[in-house]
PDB file of C-alpha atoms in Angstrom:
ATOM      1  CA  LEU A  27     -56.711   9.895  19.369  1.00 52.00           C
ATOM      2  CA  THR A  28     -57.516   8.988  15.547  1.00 51.00           C
ATOM      3  CA  ARG A  29     -59.595  12.303  14.693  1.00 57.00           C
ATOM      4  CA  ALA A  30     -56.597  14.461  16.274  1.00 53.00           C
ATOM      5  CA  PRO A  31     -55.607  16.862  13.084  1.00 54.00           C
ATOM      6  CA  LYS A  32     -51.592  15.878  14.370  1.00 61.00           C
ATOM      7  CA  VAL A  33     -50.518  13.307  16.451  1.00 68.00           C
ATOM      8  CA  GLU A  34     -46.859  12.975  17.821  1.00 76.00           C
ATOM      9  CA  ILE A  35     -46.640   9.143  19.309  1.00 87.00           C
ATOM     10  CA  GLU A  36     -43.725   6.977  19.065  1.00 91.00           C
ATOM     11  CA  MET A  37     -45.324   3.688  20.212  1.00 92.00           C
ATOM     12  CA  LEU A  38     -48.742   2.359  19.522  1.00 91.00           C
ATOM     13  CA  HIS A  39     -49.915  -1.030  20.942  1.00 88.00           C
ATOM     14  CA  LEU A  40     -53.269  -2.479  20.342  1.00 83.00           C
ATOM     15  CA  GLN A  41     -54.140  -5.907  21.620  1.00 74.00           C
ATOM     16  CA  GLN A  42     -57.435  -7.372  23.697  1.00 72.00           C
ATOM     17  CA  THR A  43     -59.000  -4.031  21.770  1.00 76.00           C
ATOM     18  CA  LEU A  44     -61.527  -4.885  19.424  1.00 86.00           C
ATOM     19  CA  LEU A  45     -61.203  -2.409  16.331  1.00 88.00           C
ATOM     20  CA  THR A  46     -64.926  -1.788  13.644  1.00 91.00           C
ATOM     21  CA  THR A  47     -64.140  -1.229  10.611  1.00 93.00           C
ATOM     22  CA  LEU A  48     -64.643   2.535  11.066  1.00 93.00           C
ATOM     23  CA  ASP A  49     -62.086   2.298  13.765  1.00 91.00           C
ATOM     24  CA  CYS A  50     -59.840   0.053  11.162  1.00 91.00           C
ATOM     25  CA  GLU A  51     -60.328   3.372   8.544  1.00 92.00           C
ATOM     26  CA  ARG A  52     -59.232   5.871  11.183  1.00 90.00           C
ATOM     27  CA  LEU A  53     -56.223   3.701  12.703  1.00 90.00           C
ATOM     28  CA  SER A  54     -54.899   3.554   8.826  1.00 92.00           C
ATOM     29  CA  GLY A  55     -55.077   7.055   8.559  1.00 90.00           C
ATOM     30  CA  LEU A  56     -52.987   7.243  11.788  1.00 90.00           C
ATOM     31  CA  VAL A  57     -50.514   4.873  11.015  1.00 91.00           C
ATOM     32  CA  GLN A  58     -49.910   6.492   7.548  1.00 87.00           C
ATOM     33  CA  ARG A  59     -49.696   9.846   8.618  1.00 85.00           C
ATOM     34  CA  CYS A  60     -48.102   9.912  12.190  1.00 89.00           C
ATOM     35  CA  GLY A  61     -44.251  10.115  10.945  1.00 89.00           C
ATOM     36  CA  SER A  62     -43.150   9.962  14.719  1.00 92.00           C
ATOM     37  CA  LEU A  63     -44.423   6.295  15.450  1.00 94.00           C
ATOM     38  CA  LYS A  64     -41.352   3.948  15.560  1.00 96.00           C
ATOM     39  CA  HIS A  65     -43.017   0.962  16.872  1.00 96.00           C
ATOM     40  CA  LEU A  66     -46.622  -0.817  15.998  1.00 95.00           C
ATOM     41  CA  GLU A  67     -47.832  -3.986  17.603  1.00 95.00           C
ATOM     42  CA  LEU A  68     -51.211  -5.204  16.447  1.00 93.00           C
ATOM     43  CA  ASP A  69     -53.595  -8.632  16.896  1.00 93.00           C
ATOM     44  CA  LEU A  70     -54.928  -8.729  14.006  1.00 91.00           C
ATOM     45  CA  CYS A  71     -57.599 -10.677  15.330  1.00 88.00           C
ATOM     46  CA  ASP A  72     -58.735  -7.674  17.240  1.00 87.00           C
ATOM     47  CA  LEU A  73     -59.487  -6.160  13.688  1.00 89.00           C
ATOM     48  CA  GLU A  74     -62.845  -6.358  12.302  1.00 89.00           C
ATOM     49  CA  GLU A  75     -61.506  -5.388   8.732  1.00 90.00           C
ATOM     50  CA  PRO A  76     -57.384  -6.245   9.223  1.00 90.00           C
ATOM     51  CA  GLN A  77     -56.741  -5.609   4.585  1.00 91.00           C
ATOM     52  CA  ILE A  78     -57.550  -2.168   5.508  1.00 93.00           C
ATOM     53  CA  LEU A  79     -54.412  -1.889   7.028  1.00 92.00           C
ATOM     54  CA  VAL A  80     -52.379  -3.640   4.129  1.00 92.00           C
ATOM     55  CA  GLU A  81     -51.703  -0.082   1.943  1.00 91.00           C
ATOM     56  CA  SER A  82     -51.308   1.724   5.160  1.00 93.00           C
ATOM     57  CA  ILE A  83     -48.740  -0.070   6.730  1.00 93.00           C
ATOM     58  CA  GLY A  84     -46.883  -0.620   3.035  1.00 90.00           C
ATOM     59  CA  ASN A  85     -46.375   3.282   3.256  1.00 92.00           C
ATOM     60  CA  ALA A  86     -45.459   3.663   6.662  1.00 94.00           C
ATOM     61  CA  ILE A  87     -41.776   3.824   6.057  1.00 94.00           C
ATOM     62  CA  HIS A  88     -41.588   5.307   9.220  1.00 95.00           C
ATOM     63  CA  LEU A  89     -42.087   2.552  11.243  1.00 96.00           C
ATOM     64  CA  GLN A  90     -38.715   0.696  12.902  1.00 97.00           C
ATOM     65  CA  ASP A  91     -40.308  -2.093  14.715  1.00 98.00           C
ATOM     66  CA  LEU A  92     -43.705  -4.143  13.526  1.00 97.00           C
ATOM     67  CA  LEU A  93     -45.105  -6.789  15.565  1.00 97.00           C
ATOM     68  CA  LEU A  94     -48.253  -8.620  13.984  1.00 95.00           C
ATOM     69  CA  THR A  95     -49.851 -11.528  16.239  1.00 93.00           C
ATOM     70  CA  ARG A  96     -52.825 -13.185  16.139  1.00 88.00           C
ATOM     71  CA  GLY A  97     -54.894 -14.478  18.921  1.00 76.00           C
ATOM     72  CA  TYR A  98     -57.924 -16.773  18.549  1.00 65.00           C
ATOM     73  CA  SER A  99     -59.441 -17.518  15.339  1.00 54.00           C
ATOM     74  CA  ASP A 100     -61.180 -20.040  13.215  1.00 53.00           C
ATOM     75  CA  ALA A 101     -59.550 -21.966  10.695  1.00 51.00           C
ATOM     76  CA  ASN A 102     -60.873 -19.497   7.551  1.00 53.00           C
ATOM     77  CA  ALA A 103     -60.671 -16.765   9.447  1.00 60.00           C
ATOM     78  CA  SER A 104     -56.673 -17.656  10.401  1.00 71.00           C
ATOM     79  CA  THR A 105     -56.198 -18.266   6.450  1.00 80.00           C
ATOM     80  CA  ARG A 106     -57.235 -14.656   5.764  1.00 86.00           C
ATOM     81  CA  LEU A 107     -54.906 -13.151   8.190  1.00 89.00           C
ATOM     82  CA  SER A 108     -52.151 -14.928   7.295  1.00 92.00           C
ATOM     83  CA  GLN A 109     -52.434 -13.449   4.050  1.00 93.00           C
ATOM     84  CA  ASP A 110     -53.203  -9.981   5.614  1.00 93.00           C
ATOM     85  CA  ALA A 111     -50.410 -10.295   7.531  1.00 94.00           C
ATOM     86  CA  HIS A 112     -47.953 -11.350   4.656  1.00 96.00           C
ATOM     87  CA  ASP A 113     -49.053  -8.367   2.523  1.00 95.00           C
ATOM     88  CA  MET A 114     -48.793  -6.208   5.044  1.00 95.00           C
ATOM     89  CA  VAL A 115     -45.551  -7.085   5.769  1.00 96.00           C
ATOM     90  CA  MET A 116     -44.290  -7.635   1.896  1.00 96.00           C
ATOM     91  CA  ARG A 117     -45.603  -3.982   0.846  1.00 95.00           C
ATOM     92  CA  LEU A 118     -43.580  -2.436   3.370  1.00 95.00           C
ATOM     93  CA  LEU A 119     -40.787  -4.150   2.662  1.00 96.00           C
ATOM     94  CA  HIS A 120     -40.905  -3.486  -1.378  1.00 94.00           C
ATOM     95  CA  ASN A 121     -41.004   0.244  -0.160  1.00 92.00           C
ATOM     96  CA  PRO A 122     -37.022   1.180  -0.502  1.00 92.00           C
ATOM     97  CA  GLN A 123     -36.951   3.746   2.138  1.00 93.00           C
ATOM     98  CA  ASN A 124     -38.684   1.853   4.589  1.00 95.00           C
ATOM     99  CA  ARG A 125     -36.632   1.969   8.101  1.00 96.00           C
ATOM    100  CA  LEU A 126     -37.771  -1.197   9.577  1.00 97.00           C
ATOM    101  CA  GLN A 127     -35.299  -3.061  11.986  1.00 98.00           C
ATOM    102  CA  LYS A 128     -37.556  -5.462  13.964  1.00 98.00           C
ATOM    103  CA  LEU A 129     -39.908  -7.926  12.131  1.00 98.00           C
ATOM    104  CA  SER A 130     -41.859  -9.762  14.560  1.00 98.00           C
ATOM    105  CA  LEU A 131     -44.620 -12.018  13.222  1.00 97.00           C
ATOM    106  CA  LEU A 132     -46.153 -14.173  15.889  1.00 95.00           C
ATOM    107  CA  GLY A 133     -48.597 -17.091  15.725  1.00 93.00           C
ATOM    108  CA  LEU A 134     -50.115 -16.059  12.519  1.00 94.00           C
ATOM    109  CA  GLY A 135     -49.900 -19.124  10.528  1.00 93.00           C
ATOM    110  CA  LEU A 136     -47.797 -18.209   7.978  1.00 96.00           C
ATOM    111  CA  ALA A 137     -46.327 -21.174   5.750  1.00 96.00           C
ATOM    112  CA  ASP A 138     -43.358 -21.900   3.893  1.00 97.00           C
ATOM    113  CA  HIS A 139     -44.711 -19.487   0.619  1.00 97.00           C
ATOM    114  CA  HIS A 140     -45.422 -16.511   2.909  1.00 97.00           C
ATOM    115  CA  LEU A 141     -41.560 -16.939   4.839  1.00 97.00           C
ATOM    116  CA  MET A 142     -39.825 -17.573   0.978  1.00 97.00           C
ATOM    117  CA  SER A 143     -41.302 -14.418  -0.393  1.00 96.00           C
ATOM    118  CA  ILE A 144     -40.328 -12.508   2.914  1.00 97.00           C
ATOM    119  CA  VAL A 145     -36.435 -13.660   2.942  1.00 96.00           C
ATOM    120  CA  ASP A 146     -36.131 -12.642  -0.662  1.00 96.00           C
ATOM    121  CA  ARG A 147     -36.789  -9.057   0.508  1.00 96.00           C
ATOM    122  CA  LEU A 148     -34.606  -9.384   3.633  1.00 96.00           C
ATOM    123  CA  PRO A 149     -30.918  -8.580   1.466  1.00 96.00           C
ATOM    124  CA  THR A 150     -31.943  -5.257   0.720  1.00 94.00           C
ATOM    125  CA  SER A 151     -33.282  -4.763   4.049  1.00 96.00           C
ATOM    126  CA  ARG A 152     -32.341  -2.973   7.252  1.00 96.00           C
ATOM    127  CA  ILE A 153     -33.839  -5.784   9.722  1.00 97.00           C
ATOM    128  CA  GLU A 154     -31.902  -6.679  12.670  1.00 98.00           C
ATOM    129  CA  VAL A 155     -34.274  -8.660  14.507  1.00 98.00           C
ATOM    130  CA  PHE A 156     -36.665 -11.304  12.438  1.00 98.00           C
ATOM    131  CA  ASP A 157     -39.132 -13.323  14.712  1.00 98.00           C
ATOM    132  CA  ILE A 158     -40.989 -15.546  12.890  1.00 97.00           C
ATOM    133  CA  ALA A 159     -42.164 -17.519  16.425  1.00 96.00           C
ATOM    134  CA  ASN A 160     -45.059 -20.068  16.644  1.00 94.00           C
ATOM    135  CA  ASN A 161     -45.770 -20.428  12.494  1.00 95.00           C
ATOM    136  CA  ASP A 162     -46.356 -23.021  10.327  1.00 94.00           C
ATOM    137  CA  ILE A 163     -42.712 -23.261   8.633  1.00 96.00           C
ATOM    138  CA  GLU A 164     -41.495 -26.470   7.538  1.00 95.00           C
ATOM    139  CA  ALA A 165     -38.375 -27.817   6.242  1.00 94.00           C
ATOM    140  CA  GLN A 166     -38.956 -25.948   2.669  1.00 96.00           C
ATOM    141  CA  GLY A 167     -39.217 -22.941   4.193  1.00 97.00           C
ATOM    142  CA  ILE A 168     -36.311 -23.034   6.424  1.00 97.00           C
ATOM    143  CA  LEU A 169     -33.943 -24.584   3.461  1.00 97.00           C
ATOM    144  CA  ALA A 170     -35.125 -21.777   1.462  1.00 96.00           C
ATOM    145  CA  PHE A 171     -34.462 -18.900   4.129  1.00 97.00           C
ATOM    146  CA  ALA A 172     -31.155 -20.708   4.972  1.00 97.00           C
ATOM    147  CA  ALA A 173     -30.048 -19.907   1.408  1.00 96.00           C
ATOM    148  CA  GLN A 174     -30.384 -16.429   1.533  1.00 96.00           C
ATOM    149  CA  LEU A 175     -28.543 -15.963   4.797  1.00 95.00           C
ATOM    150  CA  ALA A 176     -25.318 -15.370   3.776  1.00 94.00           C
ATOM    151  CA  ASN A 177     -26.881 -11.929   1.958  1.00 96.00           C
ATOM    152  CA  ILE A 178     -28.867 -10.600   5.256  1.00 96.00           C
ATOM    153  CA  LYS A 179     -25.948  -8.606   6.379  1.00 94.00           C
ATOM    154  CA  SER A 180     -28.196  -6.439   8.752  1.00 96.00           C
ATOM    155  CA  LEU A 181     -29.397  -9.465  10.707  1.00 97.00           C
ATOM    156  CA  LYS A 182     -28.251  -9.593  14.025  1.00 96.00           C
ATOM    157  CA  GLU A 183     -31.177 -11.539  16.251  1.00 96.00           C
ATOM    158  CA  LEU A 184     -33.072 -15.178  14.731  1.00 96.00           C
ATOM    159  CA  VAL A 185     -35.905 -16.398  16.166  1.00 97.00           C
ATOM    160  CA  LEU A 186     -36.953 -19.515  14.359  1.00 96.00           C
ATOM    161  CA  ALA A 187     -38.709 -21.226  17.413  1.00 94.00           C
ATOM    162  CA  SER A 188     -41.926 -23.327  17.539  1.00 94.00           C
ATOM    163  CA  ASN A 189     -42.695 -24.389  14.184  1.00 95.00           C
ATOM    164  CA  PRO A 190     -42.818 -27.741  12.737  1.00 94.00           C
ATOM    165  CA  TRP A 191     -39.859 -27.925  11.217  1.00 93.00           C
ATOM    166  CA  ASP A 192     -37.711 -28.692  14.732  1.00 88.00           C
ATOM    167  CA  SER A 193     -40.672 -30.124  16.197  1.00 84.00           C
ATOM    168  CA  SER A 194     -39.542 -33.736  17.702  1.00 73.00           C
ATOM    169  CA  ALA A 195     -42.508 -35.025  14.955  1.00 69.00           C
ATOM    170  CA  THR A 196     -40.102 -33.219  12.683  1.00 72.00           C
ATOM    171  CA  ALA A 197     -37.879 -36.645  10.635  1.00 77.00           C
ATOM    172  CA  THR A 198     -34.247 -36.390  12.234  1.00 85.00           C
ATOM    173  CA  ALA A 199     -33.032 -36.450   8.183  1.00 87.00           C
ATOM    174  CA  GLN A 200     -35.025 -33.673   7.276  1.00 90.00           C
ATOM    175  CA  TYR A 201     -33.819 -31.862  10.444  1.00 91.00           C
ATOM    176  CA  ASP A 202     -30.409 -32.259  10.296  1.00 92.00           C
ATOM    177  CA  GLU A 203     -30.813 -31.347   6.508  1.00 94.00           C
ATOM    178  CA  CYS A 204     -32.020 -27.706   7.689  1.00 94.00           C
ATOM    179  CA  ILE A 205     -29.157 -27.530  10.589  1.00 94.00           C
ATOM    180  CA  ALA A 206     -26.668 -28.122   7.927  1.00 95.00           C
ATOM    181  CA  ALA A 207     -28.227 -25.464   5.599  1.00 96.00           C
ATOM    182  CA  LEU A 208     -28.205 -23.113   8.477  1.00 96.00           C
ATOM    183  CA  LEU A 209     -24.840 -23.600   9.374  1.00 94.00           C
ATOM    184  CA  GLN A 210     -23.341 -23.262   6.175  1.00 95.00           C
ATOM    185  CA  GLY A 211     -25.440 -19.866   6.322  1.00 94.00           C
ATOM    186  CA  PHE A 212     -24.275 -19.090   9.333  1.00 93.00           C
ATOM    187  CA  LYS A 213     -20.578 -19.622   8.624  1.00 90.00           C
ATOM    188  CA  ALA A 214     -20.931 -17.091   5.469  1.00 92.00           C
ATOM    189  CA  ASN A 215     -22.476 -14.414   7.647  1.00 91.00           C
ATOM    190  CA  ASP A 216     -20.992 -13.493  10.563  1.00 90.00           C
ATOM    191  CA  SER A 217     -23.833 -10.722  11.508  1.00 93.00           C
ATOM    192  CA  ILE A 218     -26.057 -12.844  13.738  1.00 93.00           C
ATOM    193  CA  GLU A 219     -25.488 -13.326  17.514  1.00 93.00           C
ATOM    194  CA  CYS A 220     -28.349 -14.435  18.979  1.00 93.00           C
ATOM    195  CA  LEU A 221     -30.574 -17.633  17.420  1.00 93.00           C
ATOM    196  CA  SER A 222     -33.686 -19.644  19.127  1.00 94.00           C
ATOM    197  CA  MET A 223     -35.074 -22.712  18.447  1.00 92.00           C
ATOM    198  CA  SER A 224     -37.001 -25.475  19.971  1.00 90.00           C
ATOM    199  CA  ARG A 225     -34.307 -27.713  19.806  1.00 85.00           C
ATOM    200  CA  LEU A 226     -31.179 -25.383  19.678  1.00 78.00           C
ATOM    201  CA  ASP A 227     -27.910 -27.311  17.774  1.00 86.00           C
ATOM    202  CA  LYS A 228     -24.795 -26.840  19.690  1.00 89.00           C
ATOM    203  CA  GLU A 229     -22.626 -25.886  16.228  1.00 90.00           C
ATOM    204  CA  LEU A 230     -25.479 -23.073  15.459  1.00 91.00           C
ATOM    205  CA  GLU A 231     -24.779 -21.872  19.169  1.00 90.00           C
ATOM    206  CA  TYR A 232     -21.347 -21.683  18.527  1.00 89.00           C
ATOM    207  CA  CYS A 233     -21.361 -19.919  15.838  1.00 89.00           C
ATOM    208  CA  THR A 234     -23.620 -17.237  17.104  1.00 91.00           C
ATOM    209  CA  HIS A 235     -21.359 -17.006  20.342  1.00 89.00           C
ATOM    210  CA  VAL A 236     -18.175 -16.442  18.358  1.00 88.00           C
ATOM    211  CA  ASN A 237     -20.140 -13.580  16.367  1.00 88.00           C
ATOM    212  CA  TRP A 238     -21.016 -11.918  19.691  1.00 88.00           C
ATOM    213  CA  LEU A 239     -17.379 -12.136  20.801  1.00 88.00           C
ATOM    214  CA  ARG A 240     -16.050 -11.045  17.774  1.00 84.00           C
ATOM    215  CA  HIS A 241     -18.142  -7.807  17.454  1.00 81.00           C
ATOM    216  CA  ARG A 242     -17.493  -7.287  20.816  1.00 81.00           C
ATOM    217  CA  ILE A 243     -13.752  -7.430  20.403  1.00 81.00           C
ATOM    218  CA  LEU A 244     -14.219  -5.012  17.049  1.00 77.00           C
ATOM    219  CA  LYS A 245     -15.721  -2.750  18.978  1.00 77.00           C
ATOM    220  CA  ILE A 246     -12.447  -2.321  21.605  1.00 75.00           C
ATOM    221  CA  PRO A 247     -10.827   1.133  20.949  1.00 71.00           C
ATOM    222  CA  SER A 248      -7.113   0.289  21.376  1.00 64.00           C
ATOM    223  CA  ALA A 249      -5.471  -2.015  18.885  1.00 57.00           C
ATOM    224  CA  ILE A 250      -6.254  -5.426  19.555  1.00 58.00           C
ATOM    225  CA  PRO A 251      -2.914  -7.581  20.018  1.00 58.00           C
ATOM    226  CA  VAL A 252      -1.845 -10.050  17.012  1.00 54.00           C
ATOM    227  CA  GLY A 253      -2.714 -13.683  17.406  1.00 56.00           C
ATOM    228  CA  LEU A 254      -5.896 -12.581  19.401  1.00 54.00           C
ATOM    229  CA  TRP A 255      -7.841 -12.720  16.753  1.00 53.00           C
TER     230      TRP A 255
END
């Protein structure tokens, strides 16, 4: 597949497939030259040299759905993989021609500083689904994200579950501060219809339900009676 002069595929899902350095180089070329590729899923632990893909994914403006995850790895490898994943995403988001609509960064060990730099690029993106479940995001990262929510008008679905900020071990005052900031952001942005958290707040849930209903009503072709909305 990687050696074919012309490849037309829409989806590439590579997990539990160990790739050598040479394989990574071939995959890098495939990802960059295959303009029909819309959906890419990679387990970075399966790649001997994942940094080889940073440039090719950054130039793959045809991607619409990118999922990066990490299986088992030791502490030193985990830190490197977190940075590799961050660099791939940042390079792609920095390209104004990217068509990315769904971004899933699962179990990569991303920390607050990773999230904060990614979030800075979201207001000018086309991202509709943003999933950062099972990372190392704490209150600082959530507060920075919440401050940008009003500007991320394309966002429809947000997954923040399984991060330290909303675990039972987080101090109540810190958790409440995050919830208040998210709520303020949600009230300033009516595009978000779905939210997933480990401890879902009723007010946030209400906001998403109202947004979902509003969008469905506005899609009704007939005129909406005065006073209904």
